[in-house]
XYZ file of C-alpha atoms in Angstrom:
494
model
C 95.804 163.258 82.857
C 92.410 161.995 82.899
C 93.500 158.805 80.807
C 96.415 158.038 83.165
C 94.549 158.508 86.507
C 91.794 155.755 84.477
C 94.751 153.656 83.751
C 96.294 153.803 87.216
C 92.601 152.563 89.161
C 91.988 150.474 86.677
C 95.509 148.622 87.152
C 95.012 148.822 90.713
C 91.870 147.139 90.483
C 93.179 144.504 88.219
C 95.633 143.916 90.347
C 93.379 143.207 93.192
C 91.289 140.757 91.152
C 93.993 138.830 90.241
C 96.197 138.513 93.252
C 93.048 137.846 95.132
C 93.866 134.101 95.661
C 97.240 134.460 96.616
C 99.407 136.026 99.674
C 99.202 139.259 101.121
C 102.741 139.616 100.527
C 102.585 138.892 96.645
C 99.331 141.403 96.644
C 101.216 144.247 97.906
C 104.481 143.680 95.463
C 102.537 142.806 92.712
C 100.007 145.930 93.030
C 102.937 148.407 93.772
C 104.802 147.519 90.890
C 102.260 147.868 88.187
C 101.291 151.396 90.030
C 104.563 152.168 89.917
C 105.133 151.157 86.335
C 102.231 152.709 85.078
C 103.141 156.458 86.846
C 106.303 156.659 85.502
C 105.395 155.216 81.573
C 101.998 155.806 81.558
C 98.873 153.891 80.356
C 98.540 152.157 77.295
C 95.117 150.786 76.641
C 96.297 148.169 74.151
C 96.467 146.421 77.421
C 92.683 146.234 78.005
C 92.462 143.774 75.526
C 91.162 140.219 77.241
C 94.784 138.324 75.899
C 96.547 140.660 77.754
C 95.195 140.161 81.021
C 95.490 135.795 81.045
C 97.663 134.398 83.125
C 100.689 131.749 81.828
C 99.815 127.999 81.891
C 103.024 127.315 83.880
C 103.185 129.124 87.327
C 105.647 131.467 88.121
C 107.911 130.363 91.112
C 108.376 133.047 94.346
C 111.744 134.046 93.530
C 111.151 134.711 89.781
C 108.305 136.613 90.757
C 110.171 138.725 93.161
C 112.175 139.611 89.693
C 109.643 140.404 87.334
C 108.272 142.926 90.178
C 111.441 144.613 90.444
C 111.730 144.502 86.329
C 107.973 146.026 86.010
C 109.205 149.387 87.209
C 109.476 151.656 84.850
C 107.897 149.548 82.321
C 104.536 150.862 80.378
C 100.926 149.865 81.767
C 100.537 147.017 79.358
C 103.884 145.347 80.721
C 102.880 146.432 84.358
C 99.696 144.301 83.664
C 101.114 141.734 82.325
C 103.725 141.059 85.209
C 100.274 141.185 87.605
C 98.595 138.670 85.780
C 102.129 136.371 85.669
C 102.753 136.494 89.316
C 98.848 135.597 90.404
C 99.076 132.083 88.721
C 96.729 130.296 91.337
C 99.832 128.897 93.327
C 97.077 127.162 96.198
C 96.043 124.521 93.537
C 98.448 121.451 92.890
C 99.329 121.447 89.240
C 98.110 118.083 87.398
C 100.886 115.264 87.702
C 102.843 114.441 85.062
C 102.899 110.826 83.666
C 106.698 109.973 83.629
C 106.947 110.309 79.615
C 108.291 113.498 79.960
C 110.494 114.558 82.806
C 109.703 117.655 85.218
C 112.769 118.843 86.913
C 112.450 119.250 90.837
C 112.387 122.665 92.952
C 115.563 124.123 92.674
C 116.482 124.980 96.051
C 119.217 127.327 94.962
C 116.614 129.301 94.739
C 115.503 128.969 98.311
C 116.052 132.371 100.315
C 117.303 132.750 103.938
C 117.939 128.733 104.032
C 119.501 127.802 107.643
C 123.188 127.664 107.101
C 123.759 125.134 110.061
C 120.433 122.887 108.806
C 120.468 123.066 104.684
C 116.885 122.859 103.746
C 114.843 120.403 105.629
C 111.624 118.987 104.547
C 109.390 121.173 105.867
C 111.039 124.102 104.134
C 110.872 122.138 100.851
C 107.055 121.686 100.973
C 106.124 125.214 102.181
C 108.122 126.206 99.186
C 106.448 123.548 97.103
C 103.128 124.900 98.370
C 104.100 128.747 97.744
C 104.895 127.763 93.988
C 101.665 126.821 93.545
C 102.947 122.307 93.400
C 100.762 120.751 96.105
C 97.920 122.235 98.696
C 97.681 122.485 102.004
C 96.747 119.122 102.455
C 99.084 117.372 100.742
C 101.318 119.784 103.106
C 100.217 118.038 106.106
C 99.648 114.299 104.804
C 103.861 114.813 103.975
C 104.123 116.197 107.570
C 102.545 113.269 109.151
C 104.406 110.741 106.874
C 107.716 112.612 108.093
C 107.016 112.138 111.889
C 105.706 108.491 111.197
C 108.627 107.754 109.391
C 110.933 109.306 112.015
C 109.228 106.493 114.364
C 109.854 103.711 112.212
C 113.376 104.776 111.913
C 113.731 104.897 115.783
C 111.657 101.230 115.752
C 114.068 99.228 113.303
C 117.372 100.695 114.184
C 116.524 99.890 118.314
C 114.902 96.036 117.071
C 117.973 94.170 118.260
C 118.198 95.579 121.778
C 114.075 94.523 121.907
C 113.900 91.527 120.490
C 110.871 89.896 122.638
C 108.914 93.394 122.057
C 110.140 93.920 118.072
C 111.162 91.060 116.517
C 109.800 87.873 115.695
C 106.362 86.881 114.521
C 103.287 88.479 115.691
C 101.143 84.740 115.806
C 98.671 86.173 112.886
C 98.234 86.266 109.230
C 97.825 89.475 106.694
C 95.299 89.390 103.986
C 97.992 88.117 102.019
C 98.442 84.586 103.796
C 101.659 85.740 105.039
C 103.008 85.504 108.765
C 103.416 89.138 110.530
C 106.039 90.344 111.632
C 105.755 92.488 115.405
C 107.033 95.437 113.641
C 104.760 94.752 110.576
C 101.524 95.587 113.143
C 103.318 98.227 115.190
C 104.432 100.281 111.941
C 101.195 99.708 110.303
C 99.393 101.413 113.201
C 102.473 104.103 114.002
C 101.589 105.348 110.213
C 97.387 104.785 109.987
C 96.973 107.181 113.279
C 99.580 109.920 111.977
C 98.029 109.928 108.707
C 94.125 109.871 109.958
C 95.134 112.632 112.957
C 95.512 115.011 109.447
C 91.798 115.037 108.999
C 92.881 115.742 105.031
C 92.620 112.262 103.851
C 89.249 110.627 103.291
C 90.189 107.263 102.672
C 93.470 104.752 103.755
C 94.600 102.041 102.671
C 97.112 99.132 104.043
C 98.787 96.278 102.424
C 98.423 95.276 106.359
C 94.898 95.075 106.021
C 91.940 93.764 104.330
C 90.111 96.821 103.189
C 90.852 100.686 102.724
C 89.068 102.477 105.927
C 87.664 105.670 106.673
C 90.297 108.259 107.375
C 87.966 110.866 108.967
C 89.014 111.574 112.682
C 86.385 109.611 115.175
C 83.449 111.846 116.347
C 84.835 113.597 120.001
C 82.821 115.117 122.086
C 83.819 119.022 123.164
C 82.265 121.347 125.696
C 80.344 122.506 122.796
C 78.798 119.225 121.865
C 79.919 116.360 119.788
C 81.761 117.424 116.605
C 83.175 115.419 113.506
C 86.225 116.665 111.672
C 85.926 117.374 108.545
C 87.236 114.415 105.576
C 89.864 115.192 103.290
C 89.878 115.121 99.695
C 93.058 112.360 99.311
C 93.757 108.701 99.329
C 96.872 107.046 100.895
C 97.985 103.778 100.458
C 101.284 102.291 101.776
C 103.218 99.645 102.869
C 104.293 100.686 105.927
C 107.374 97.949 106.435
C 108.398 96.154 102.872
C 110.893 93.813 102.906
C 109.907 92.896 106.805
C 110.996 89.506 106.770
C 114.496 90.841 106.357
C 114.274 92.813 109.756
C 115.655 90.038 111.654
C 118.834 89.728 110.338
C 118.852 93.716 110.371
C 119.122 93.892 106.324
C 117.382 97.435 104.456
C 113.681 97.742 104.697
C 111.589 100.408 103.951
C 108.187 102.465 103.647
C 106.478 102.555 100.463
C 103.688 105.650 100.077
C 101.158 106.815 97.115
C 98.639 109.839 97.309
C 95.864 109.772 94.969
C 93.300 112.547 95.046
C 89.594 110.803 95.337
C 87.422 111.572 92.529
C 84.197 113.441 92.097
C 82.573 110.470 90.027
C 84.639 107.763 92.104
C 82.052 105.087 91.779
C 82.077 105.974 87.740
C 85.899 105.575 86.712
C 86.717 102.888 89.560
C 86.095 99.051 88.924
C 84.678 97.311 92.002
C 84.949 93.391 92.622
C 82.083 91.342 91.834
C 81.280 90.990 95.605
C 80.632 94.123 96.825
C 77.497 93.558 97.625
C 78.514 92.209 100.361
C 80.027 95.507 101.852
C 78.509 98.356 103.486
C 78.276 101.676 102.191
C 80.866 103.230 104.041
C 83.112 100.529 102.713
C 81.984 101.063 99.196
C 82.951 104.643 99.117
C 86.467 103.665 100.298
C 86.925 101.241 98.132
C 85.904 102.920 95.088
C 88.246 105.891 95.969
C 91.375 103.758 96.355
C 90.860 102.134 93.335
C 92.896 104.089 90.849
C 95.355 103.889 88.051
C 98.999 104.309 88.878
C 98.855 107.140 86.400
C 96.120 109.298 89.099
C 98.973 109.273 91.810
C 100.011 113.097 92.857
C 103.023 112.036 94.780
C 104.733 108.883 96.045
C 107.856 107.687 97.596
C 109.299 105.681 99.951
C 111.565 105.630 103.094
C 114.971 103.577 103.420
C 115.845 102.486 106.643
C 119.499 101.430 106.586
C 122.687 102.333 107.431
C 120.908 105.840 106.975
C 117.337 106.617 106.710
C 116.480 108.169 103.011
C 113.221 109.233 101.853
C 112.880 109.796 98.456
C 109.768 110.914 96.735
C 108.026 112.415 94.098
C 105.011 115.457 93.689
C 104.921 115.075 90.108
C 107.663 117.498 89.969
C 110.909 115.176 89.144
C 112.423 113.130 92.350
C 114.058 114.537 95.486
C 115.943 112.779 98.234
C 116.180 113.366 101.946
C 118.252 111.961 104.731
C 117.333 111.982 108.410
C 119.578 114.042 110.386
C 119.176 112.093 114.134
C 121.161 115.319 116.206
C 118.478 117.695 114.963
C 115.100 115.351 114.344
C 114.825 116.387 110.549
C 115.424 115.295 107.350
C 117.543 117.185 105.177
C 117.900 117.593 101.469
C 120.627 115.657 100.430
C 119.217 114.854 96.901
C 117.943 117.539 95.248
C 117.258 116.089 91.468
C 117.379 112.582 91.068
C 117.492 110.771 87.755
C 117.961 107.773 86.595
C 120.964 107.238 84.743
C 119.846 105.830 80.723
C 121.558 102.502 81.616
C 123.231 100.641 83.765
C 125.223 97.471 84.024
C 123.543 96.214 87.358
C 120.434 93.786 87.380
C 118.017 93.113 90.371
C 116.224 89.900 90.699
C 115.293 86.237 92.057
C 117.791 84.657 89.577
C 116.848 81.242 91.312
C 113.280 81.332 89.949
C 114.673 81.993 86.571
C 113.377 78.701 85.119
C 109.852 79.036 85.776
C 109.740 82.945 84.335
C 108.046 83.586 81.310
C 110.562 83.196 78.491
C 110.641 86.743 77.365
C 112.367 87.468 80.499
C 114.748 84.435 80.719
C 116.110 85.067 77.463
C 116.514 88.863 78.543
C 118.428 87.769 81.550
C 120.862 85.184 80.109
C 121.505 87.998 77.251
C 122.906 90.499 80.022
C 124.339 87.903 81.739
C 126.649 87.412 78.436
C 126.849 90.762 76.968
C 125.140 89.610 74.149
C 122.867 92.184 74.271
C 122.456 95.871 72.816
C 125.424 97.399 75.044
C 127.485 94.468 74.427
C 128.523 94.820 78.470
C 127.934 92.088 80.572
C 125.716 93.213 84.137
C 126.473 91.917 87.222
C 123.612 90.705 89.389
C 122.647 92.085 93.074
C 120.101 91.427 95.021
C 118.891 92.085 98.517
C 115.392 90.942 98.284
C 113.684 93.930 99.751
C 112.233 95.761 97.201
C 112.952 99.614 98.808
C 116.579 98.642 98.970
C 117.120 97.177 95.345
C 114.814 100.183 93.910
C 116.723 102.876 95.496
C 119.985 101.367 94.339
C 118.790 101.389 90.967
C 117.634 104.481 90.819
C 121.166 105.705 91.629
C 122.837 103.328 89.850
C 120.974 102.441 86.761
C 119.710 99.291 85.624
C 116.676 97.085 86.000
C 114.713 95.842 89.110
C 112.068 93.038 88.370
C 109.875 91.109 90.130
C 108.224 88.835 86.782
C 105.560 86.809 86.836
C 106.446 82.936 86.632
C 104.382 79.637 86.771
C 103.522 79.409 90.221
C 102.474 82.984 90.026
C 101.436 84.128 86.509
C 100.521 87.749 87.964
C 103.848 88.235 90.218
C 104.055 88.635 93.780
C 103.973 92.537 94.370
C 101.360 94.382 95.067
C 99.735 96.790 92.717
C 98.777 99.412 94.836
C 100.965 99.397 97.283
C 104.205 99.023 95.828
C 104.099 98.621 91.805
C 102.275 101.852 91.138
C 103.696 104.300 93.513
C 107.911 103.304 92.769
C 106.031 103.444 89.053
C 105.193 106.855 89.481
C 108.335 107.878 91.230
C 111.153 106.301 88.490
C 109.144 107.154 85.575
C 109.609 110.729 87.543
C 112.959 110.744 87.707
C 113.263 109.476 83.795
C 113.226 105.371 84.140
C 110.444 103.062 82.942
C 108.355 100.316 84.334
C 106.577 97.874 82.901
C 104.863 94.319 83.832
C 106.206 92.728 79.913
C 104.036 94.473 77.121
C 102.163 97.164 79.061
C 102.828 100.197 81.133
C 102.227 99.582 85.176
C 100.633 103.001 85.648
C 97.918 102.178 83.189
C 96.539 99.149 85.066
C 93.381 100.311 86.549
C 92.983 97.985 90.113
C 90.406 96.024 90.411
C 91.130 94.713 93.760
C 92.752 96.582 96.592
C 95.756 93.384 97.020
C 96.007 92.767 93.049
C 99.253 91.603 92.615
C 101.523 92.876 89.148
C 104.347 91.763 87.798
C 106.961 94.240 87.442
C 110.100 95.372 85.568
C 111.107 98.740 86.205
C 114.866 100.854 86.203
C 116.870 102.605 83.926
C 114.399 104.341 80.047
C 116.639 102.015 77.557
C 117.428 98.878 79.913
C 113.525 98.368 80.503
C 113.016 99.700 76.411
C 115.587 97.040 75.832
C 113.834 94.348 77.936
C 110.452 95.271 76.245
C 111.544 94.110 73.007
C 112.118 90.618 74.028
C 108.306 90.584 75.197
C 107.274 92.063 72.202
C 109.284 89.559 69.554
C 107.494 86.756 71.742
C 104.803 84.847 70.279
C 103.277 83.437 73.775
C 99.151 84.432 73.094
C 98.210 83.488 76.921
C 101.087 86.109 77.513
C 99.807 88.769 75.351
C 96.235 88.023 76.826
C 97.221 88.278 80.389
C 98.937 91.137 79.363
C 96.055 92.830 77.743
C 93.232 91.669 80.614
C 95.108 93.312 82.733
C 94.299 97.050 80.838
C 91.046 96.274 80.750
C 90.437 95.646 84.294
C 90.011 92.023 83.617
C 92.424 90.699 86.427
C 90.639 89.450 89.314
C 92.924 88.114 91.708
């Protein structure tokens, strides 16, 4: 008696310890059932052993946790134990994103309970569930919620363009950072997005292919009966285009949103590489710069936002690749998508076919090879093309194939941009088991050295782009390679 009333406070207290970081709800269930389990089969001290008490490296979701509760009773004290440790997994802290290599399926939402029959599961519901199992934080929760209700606005901007014309469309009189004429939407979007995302308070720095430089995303300091008070800066990086494709809006083709989330880094200024002239900023600008500049391969979610004959956002926490699709009677989107991968191959390719002369000759031989069928599938592709990268990406991912944007002569390190666009649809088709490269090298392992460096890119379907890869790597071209290579090392300047 004396051994099993130990056992049973000693359980308890474990139970406590453990569960400490998570809801009240799993406390309760998860302390209950290992009393439980230990009244009715006793204590067993083999379980006081330190091995028994650690926790599984891969978090346990809600619903499976529910089971192993109702499984624990009637089970011994080790097993009762056991199941405590399993279900207090530290489901507050996002788990480390995946590169691509290998694929992580998404939350299955089968799994949902008490899902809104007349709704299906809307985004919100997806990332409270994604945040109960333990797959992003709360901040990452409400950088999503902002890009939802920015997004919704864009929607409502594009689709009503045509019946504004003199407020929407047309230029706005000014050039981008880029030396390219704005669009009206291009400045109203870019601001619609920058003051959802900064009215978080959980990012600490921004970044827009709109503008110059990354800013601070702290909130302003207001002034409160109280006194003047600053809100506090978040612990994440956005960067996005908020309308790709934009010269297309005229003529009321697809465009799109393009998003990445990195998480800034405790020794930012140590693994970032700043440009030569940053003397010339202040500090302020410093810090954000150093924070944005980071490998494709430090994103913890990315994705971007169709606008079309629907509006789609598809994106990525490191977990595989969902899809959602605005649903305009009710304001929310709704999981339509709910594991997206890429199919191995495909028989569709997605590029500039007029500038296929001036590409590097890796790529033109590539090209003229699918074109024929003389290539490994022996099928010839067909070519399509909208020019808007958000519209020819999501096609491929549904479709298969390859989407490229390669360097050529006039522009020997491509036209898109790397932080912007090339890392975060990266991110999200290595996700969903595709590929993308810029010729010999992976695009998530370029570290930026410049907030508008430009890549070139060949992403889509794991053998197309493995396919496509061996025509770079059979070429001799050593300016190629080089280019190539300076690239890894940070050597790209422009």
């Amino acid at each position: 008696q004396g051994s099993k009333l130990f056992g049973c406070c000693l359980v308890q207290r474990s139970c406590q310890l453990v569960a400490m970081r998570n809801s009240e709800f799993r406390s309760r269930t998860v302390a209950a059932a290992g009393l439980i389990a230990l009244a009715y089969g006793g204590y067993d001290t083999s379980f006081a052993s330190p091995n028994a008490l650690k926790a599984p490296e891969t978090p346990v979701s809600h619903n499976r946790m529910q089971r192993a509760n109702s499984s624990a009773v009637g089970v011994i004290g080790a097993g009762a134990v056991a199941a405590c440790a399993a279900a207090a997994v530290r489901p507050g802290r996002p788990t480390k994103a995946k590169t691509g290599r290998t694929k992580t399926r998404a939350l299955n939402p089968d799994n949902f309970s008490d899902v809104c029959d007349q709704t299906g599961v809307t985004l919100n519901r997806y990332m409270i569930e994604a945040n109960r199992q333990g797959v992003v934080d709360t901040d990452i929760l409400s950088v999503m919620n902002s890009i939802r209700e920015a997004t919704k606005v864009i929607s409502k901007l594009v689709n009503t363009a045509p019946l504004a014309q003199a407020e929407l469309l047309g230029l706005e009189g000014a050039i981008n950072v880029q030396g390219e004429d704005q669009k009206k939407l291009d400045v109203i979007t870019n601001d619609v997005l920058k003051k959802a995302l900064r009215y978080t308070g959980k990012l600490g720095t921004m970044a827009s292919e709109e503008e110059d430089m990354p800013v601070n995303a702290a909130l302003s300091l207001e002034t409160t009966a109280s006194g003047t008070v600053l809100s506090d800066t978040g612990k994440y990086v956005c960067v996005f285009d908020p309308l790709d494709g934009s010269s297309n809006v005229d003529a009321g083709i697809a465009v799109g949103t393009i998003f990445g989330i990195f998480k800034e880094s405790e020794e930012t200024n140590a693994v970032c590489n700043l440009p030569a002239n940053v003397k010339d900023l202040d500090v302020d600008q410093v810090s954000c710069l150093a924070a944005t500049l980071q490998p494709g391969k430090a994103l913890v979610a990315a994705g971007y936002v169709l606008y079309s004959c629907s509006t789609e956002l598809v994106f990525t926490l490191g977990r595989g690749v969902v899809g959602f699709t605005l649903d305009s009677s009710i304001g929310e989107y709704v999981l339509t998508r709910p594991n997206i991968e890429i199919p191995s191959r495909g028989k569709i390719y997605s590029c500039n076919e007029a500038n296929i002369e001036n590409w590097d000759e890796p790529f033109q031989d590539y090209i003229r090879d699918i074109q024929t069928g003389n290539c490994e599938t022996g099928d010839k592709y067909s070519l399509r093309y909208i020019g808007s990268m958000v519209g020819d990406v999501h096609r491929t991912l549904l479709y298969g194939g390859l989407f490229a944007y390669p360097a050529d002569t006039k522009n020997k390190d491509g036209k898109l941009r790397l932080l912007y666009e090339a890392a975060p649809m990266s991110f999200l088709l290595e996700q969903a088991g595709g590929l993308a490269i810029t010729g010999h090298s992976r695009v998530m392992d370029i570290p930026p050295v410049s907030v508008h460096q430009r890549v070139p890119i060949i992403l889509g379907s794991k053998e197309d782009v493995e396919e496509c890869k061996k025509y770079y790597e059979k070429c001799d071209d050593p300016k190629l390679k080089e280019r190539c290579a300076n690239r890894l090392k940070g050597l790209v300047t422009a």
